[in-house]
CSV table of C-alpha atoms in Angstrom, one decimal:
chain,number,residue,atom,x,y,z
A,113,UNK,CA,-19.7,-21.8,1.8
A,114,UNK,CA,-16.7,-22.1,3.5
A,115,UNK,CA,-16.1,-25.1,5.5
A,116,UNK,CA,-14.1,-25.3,8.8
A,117,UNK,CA,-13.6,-28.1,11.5
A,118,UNK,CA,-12.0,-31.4,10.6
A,119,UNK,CA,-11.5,-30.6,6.8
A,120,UNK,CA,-9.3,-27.8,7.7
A,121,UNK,CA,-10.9,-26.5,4.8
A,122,UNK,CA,-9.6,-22.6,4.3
A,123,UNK,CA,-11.2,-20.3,2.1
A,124,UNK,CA,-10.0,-16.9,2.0
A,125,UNK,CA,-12.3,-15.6,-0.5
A,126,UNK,CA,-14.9,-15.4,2.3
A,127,UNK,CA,-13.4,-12.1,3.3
A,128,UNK,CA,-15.1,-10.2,0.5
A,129,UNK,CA,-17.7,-9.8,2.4
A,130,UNK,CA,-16.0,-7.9,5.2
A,131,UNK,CA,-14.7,-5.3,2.6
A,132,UNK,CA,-16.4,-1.6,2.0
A,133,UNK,CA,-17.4,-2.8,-1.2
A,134,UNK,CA,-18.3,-6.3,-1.6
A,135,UNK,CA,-18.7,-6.5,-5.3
A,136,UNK,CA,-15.6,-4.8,-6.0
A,137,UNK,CA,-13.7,-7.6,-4.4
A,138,UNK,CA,-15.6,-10.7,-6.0
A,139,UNK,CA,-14.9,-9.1,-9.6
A,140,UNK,CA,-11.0,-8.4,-8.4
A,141,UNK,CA,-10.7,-11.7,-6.7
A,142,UNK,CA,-10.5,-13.9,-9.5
A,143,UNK,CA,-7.9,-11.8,-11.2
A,144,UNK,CA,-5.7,-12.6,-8.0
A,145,UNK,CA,-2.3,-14.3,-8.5
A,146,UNK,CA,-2.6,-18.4,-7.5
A,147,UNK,CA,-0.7,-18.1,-4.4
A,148,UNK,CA,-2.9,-15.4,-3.2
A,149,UNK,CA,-5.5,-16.4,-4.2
A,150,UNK,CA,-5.4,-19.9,-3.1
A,151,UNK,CA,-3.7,-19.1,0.0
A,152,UNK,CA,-4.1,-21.8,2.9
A,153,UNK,CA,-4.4,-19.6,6.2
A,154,UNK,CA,-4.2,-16.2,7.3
A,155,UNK,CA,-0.1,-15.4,7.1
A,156,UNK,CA,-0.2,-16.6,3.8
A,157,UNK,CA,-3.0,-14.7,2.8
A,158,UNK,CA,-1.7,-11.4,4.5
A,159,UNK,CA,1.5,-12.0,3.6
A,160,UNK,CA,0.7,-12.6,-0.3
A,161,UNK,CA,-1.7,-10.2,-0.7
A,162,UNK,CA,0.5,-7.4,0.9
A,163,UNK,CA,3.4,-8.3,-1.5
A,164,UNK,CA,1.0,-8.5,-4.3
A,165,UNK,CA,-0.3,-4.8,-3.3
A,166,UNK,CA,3.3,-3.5,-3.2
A,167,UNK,CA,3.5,-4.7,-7.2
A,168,UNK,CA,0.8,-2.7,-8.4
A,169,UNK,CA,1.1,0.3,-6.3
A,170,UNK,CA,4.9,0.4,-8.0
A,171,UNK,CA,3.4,0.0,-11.4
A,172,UNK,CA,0.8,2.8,-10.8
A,173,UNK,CA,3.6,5.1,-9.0
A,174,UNK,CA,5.4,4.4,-12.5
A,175,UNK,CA,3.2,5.2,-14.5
A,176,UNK,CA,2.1,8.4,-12.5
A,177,UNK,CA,5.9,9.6,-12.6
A,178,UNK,CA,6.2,9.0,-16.3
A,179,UNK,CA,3.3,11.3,-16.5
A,180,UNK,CA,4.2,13.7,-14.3
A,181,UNK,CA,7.1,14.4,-15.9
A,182,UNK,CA,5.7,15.6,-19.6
A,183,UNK,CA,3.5,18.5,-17.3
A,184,UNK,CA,4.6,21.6,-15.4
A,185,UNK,CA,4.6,20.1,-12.5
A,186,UNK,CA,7.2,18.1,-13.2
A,187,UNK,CA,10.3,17.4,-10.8
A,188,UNK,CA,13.6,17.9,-12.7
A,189,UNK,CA,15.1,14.7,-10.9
A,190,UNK,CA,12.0,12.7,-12.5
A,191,UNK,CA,12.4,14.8,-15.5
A,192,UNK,CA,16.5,13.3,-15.5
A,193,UNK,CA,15.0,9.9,-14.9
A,194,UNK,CA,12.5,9.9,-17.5
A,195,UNK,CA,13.3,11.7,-19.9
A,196,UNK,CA,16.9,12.5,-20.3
A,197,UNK,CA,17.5,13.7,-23.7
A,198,UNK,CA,15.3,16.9,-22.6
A,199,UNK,CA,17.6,19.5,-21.5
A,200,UNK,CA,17.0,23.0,-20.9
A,201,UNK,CA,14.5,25.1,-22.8
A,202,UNK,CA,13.5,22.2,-24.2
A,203,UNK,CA,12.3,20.6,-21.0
A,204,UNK,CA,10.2,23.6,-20.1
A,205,UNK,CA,8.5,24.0,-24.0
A,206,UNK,CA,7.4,20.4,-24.4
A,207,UNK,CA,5.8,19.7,-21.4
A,208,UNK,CA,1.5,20.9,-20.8
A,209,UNK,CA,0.1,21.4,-17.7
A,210,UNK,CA,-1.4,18.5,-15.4
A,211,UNK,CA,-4.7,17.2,-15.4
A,212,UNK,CA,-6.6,17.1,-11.8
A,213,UNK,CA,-6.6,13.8,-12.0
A,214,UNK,CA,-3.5,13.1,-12.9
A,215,UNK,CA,-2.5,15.0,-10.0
A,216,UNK,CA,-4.9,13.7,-7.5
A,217,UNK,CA,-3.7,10.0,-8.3
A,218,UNK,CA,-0.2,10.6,-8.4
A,219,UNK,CA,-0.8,11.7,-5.0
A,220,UNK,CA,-2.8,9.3,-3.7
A,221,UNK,CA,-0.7,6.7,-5.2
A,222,UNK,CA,1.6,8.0,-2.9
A,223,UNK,CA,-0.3,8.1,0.3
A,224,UNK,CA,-1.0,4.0,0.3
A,225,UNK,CA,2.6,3.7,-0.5
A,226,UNK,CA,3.4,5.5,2.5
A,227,UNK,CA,0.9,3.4,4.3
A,228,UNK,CA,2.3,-0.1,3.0
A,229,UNK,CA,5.6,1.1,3.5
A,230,UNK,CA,5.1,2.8,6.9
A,231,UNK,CA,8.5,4.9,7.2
A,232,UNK,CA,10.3,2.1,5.6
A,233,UNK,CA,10.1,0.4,9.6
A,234,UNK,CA,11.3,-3.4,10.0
A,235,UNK,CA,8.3,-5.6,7.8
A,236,UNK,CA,7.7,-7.5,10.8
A,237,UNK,CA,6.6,-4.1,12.8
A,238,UNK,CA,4.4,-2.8,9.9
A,239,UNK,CA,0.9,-5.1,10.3
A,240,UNK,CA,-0.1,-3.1,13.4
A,241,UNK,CA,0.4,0.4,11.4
A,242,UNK,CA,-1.1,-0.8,8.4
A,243,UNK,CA,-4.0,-2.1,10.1
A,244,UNK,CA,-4.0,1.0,11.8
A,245,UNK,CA,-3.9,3.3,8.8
A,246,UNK,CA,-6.4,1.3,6.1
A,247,UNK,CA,-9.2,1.2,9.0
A,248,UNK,CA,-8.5,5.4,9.1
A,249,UNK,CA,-8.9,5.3,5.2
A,250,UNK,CA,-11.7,2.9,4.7
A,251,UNK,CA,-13.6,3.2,8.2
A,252,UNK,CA,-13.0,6.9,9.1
A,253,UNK,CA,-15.2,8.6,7.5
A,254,UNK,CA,-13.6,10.5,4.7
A,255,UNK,CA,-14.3,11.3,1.2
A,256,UNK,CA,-13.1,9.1,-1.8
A,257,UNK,CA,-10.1,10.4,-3.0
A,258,UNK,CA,-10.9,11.7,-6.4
A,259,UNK,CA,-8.7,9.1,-8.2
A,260,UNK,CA,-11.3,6.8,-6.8
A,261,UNK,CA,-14.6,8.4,-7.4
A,262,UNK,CA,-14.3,11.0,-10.0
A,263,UNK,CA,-11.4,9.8,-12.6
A,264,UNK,CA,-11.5,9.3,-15.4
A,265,UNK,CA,-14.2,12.5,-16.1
A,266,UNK,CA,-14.4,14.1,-19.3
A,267,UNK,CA,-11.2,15.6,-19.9
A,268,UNK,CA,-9.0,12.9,-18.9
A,269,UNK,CA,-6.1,12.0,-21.3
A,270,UNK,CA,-6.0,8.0,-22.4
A,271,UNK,CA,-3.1,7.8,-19.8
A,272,UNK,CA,-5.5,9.5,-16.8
A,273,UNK,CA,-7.9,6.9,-17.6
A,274,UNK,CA,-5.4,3.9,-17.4
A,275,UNK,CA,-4.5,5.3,-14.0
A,276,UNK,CA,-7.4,5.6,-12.4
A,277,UNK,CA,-8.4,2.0,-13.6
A,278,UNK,CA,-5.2,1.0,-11.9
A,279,UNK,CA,-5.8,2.8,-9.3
A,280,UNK,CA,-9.4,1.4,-8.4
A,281,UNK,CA,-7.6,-2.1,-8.5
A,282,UNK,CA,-5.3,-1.0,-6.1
A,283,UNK,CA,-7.6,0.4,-4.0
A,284,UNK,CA,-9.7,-3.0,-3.9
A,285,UNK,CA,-6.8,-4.7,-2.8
A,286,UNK,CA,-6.0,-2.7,0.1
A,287,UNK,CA,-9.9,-3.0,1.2
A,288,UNK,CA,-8.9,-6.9,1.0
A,289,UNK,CA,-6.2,-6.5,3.1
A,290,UNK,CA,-8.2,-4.3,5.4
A,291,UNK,CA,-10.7,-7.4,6.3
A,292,UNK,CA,-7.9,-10.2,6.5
A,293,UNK,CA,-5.2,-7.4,9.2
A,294,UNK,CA,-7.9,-8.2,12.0
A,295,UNK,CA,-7.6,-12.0,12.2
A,296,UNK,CA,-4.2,-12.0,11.0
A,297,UNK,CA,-3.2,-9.7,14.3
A,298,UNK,CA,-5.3,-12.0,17.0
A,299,UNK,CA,-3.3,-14.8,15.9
A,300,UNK,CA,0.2,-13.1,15.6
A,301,UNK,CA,-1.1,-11.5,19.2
A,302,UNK,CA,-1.8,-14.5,21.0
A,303,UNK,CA,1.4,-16.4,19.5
A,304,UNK,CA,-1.3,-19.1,18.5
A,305,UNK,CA,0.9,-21.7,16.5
A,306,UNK,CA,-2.6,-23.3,14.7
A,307,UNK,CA,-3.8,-21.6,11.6
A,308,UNK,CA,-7.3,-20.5,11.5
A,309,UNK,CA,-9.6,-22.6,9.3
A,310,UNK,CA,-11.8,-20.5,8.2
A,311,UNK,CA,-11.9,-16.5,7.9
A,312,UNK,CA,-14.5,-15.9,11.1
A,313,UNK,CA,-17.8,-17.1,11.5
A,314,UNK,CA,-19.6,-14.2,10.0
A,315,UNK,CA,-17.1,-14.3,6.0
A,316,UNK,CA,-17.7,-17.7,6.3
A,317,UNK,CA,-21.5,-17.7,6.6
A,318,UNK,CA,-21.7,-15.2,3.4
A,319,UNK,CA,-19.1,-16.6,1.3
A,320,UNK,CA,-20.2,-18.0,-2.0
């Protein structure tokens, strides 16, 4: 239960239960760094938590490239990057086509970097847009990305697999962030100079 009043108790784990997928986040939240996880009001938590989303979204966009560039649909600048002792013919005879999934998460990796990065605008401008842009992704409507419901399937390579995993992570994270942007915002809006105690009324009721 989280506590609030004169114990300025704050518990951040109580905003689970505002995410899309409320078991998703209590398995993920224990895997959270300390600072984020035992963050002590909403800045910290927002500010932590984005930070800590920006890490694994650059290890999955990695790992996607890397990928990428053994298949046909591989970029020759990635192909330079990766793997530069492929020249030529070679490049072109060594590499197999792309697996849907591998495709579909490279790609949707690269849509919630877009959306943490926002048009690489000044960090204290982005909140608004993120906010903005996860309540579009988790609130409006639209199918799972296949990265996220349908990978690994059958045919997925060892590497598809990892990806996907990663990607699920990731895509818990942001649903964490999603809850916390709300009350983060009022305060920032109001120029309040107190930190909330306690996530809101309703996380707080819930929270284990």
């Amino acid at each position: 239960m989280a506590a609030s009043g004169a114990t300025g108790s704050y518990h951040p784990k109580a905003f689970c239960s505002k995410t899309t997928d409320v078991a998703s986040c209590l398995r993920v939240y224990p895997t959270l760094p300390d600072d984020v996880a035992k963050s002590q009001d909403n800045e910290q938590l927002y500010t932590r938590l984005y930070d800590y989303c920006g890490v694994k979204i650059y290890e999955a966009s990695s790992l996607a490239e890397s990928m990428i560039a053994t298949t046909t649909a591989a970029d020759p600048v990635i192909i330079a990057t990766f793997f530069p002792q492929w020249k030529g013919d070679e490049a072109i005879t060594t590499k197999t086509h792309p697996g849907k999934c591998l495709l579909s998460c490279n790609k949707t990796i690269g849509d919630v970097d877009a959306i943490q990065t926002c048009g690489n605008t000044y960090m204290e401008d982005r909140p608004p847009m993120i906010h903005q842009n996860l309540t579009v992704l988790f609130h409006g409507g639209h199918p799972l990305p296949l990265c996220k419901s349908g990978c690994p399937e059958r045919s997925s390579s060892e590497g598809e697999a990892i990806l996907a995993t990663k990607f699920k992570y990731i895509w818990t994270l942001l649903d964490l962030l999603e809850a916390v942007l709300p009350e983060y915002l009022s305060e920032t809006a109001t120029g309040a100079k107190h930190k909330t105690t306690t996530p809101s009324p309703a996380a707080a009721s819930t929270a284990p």
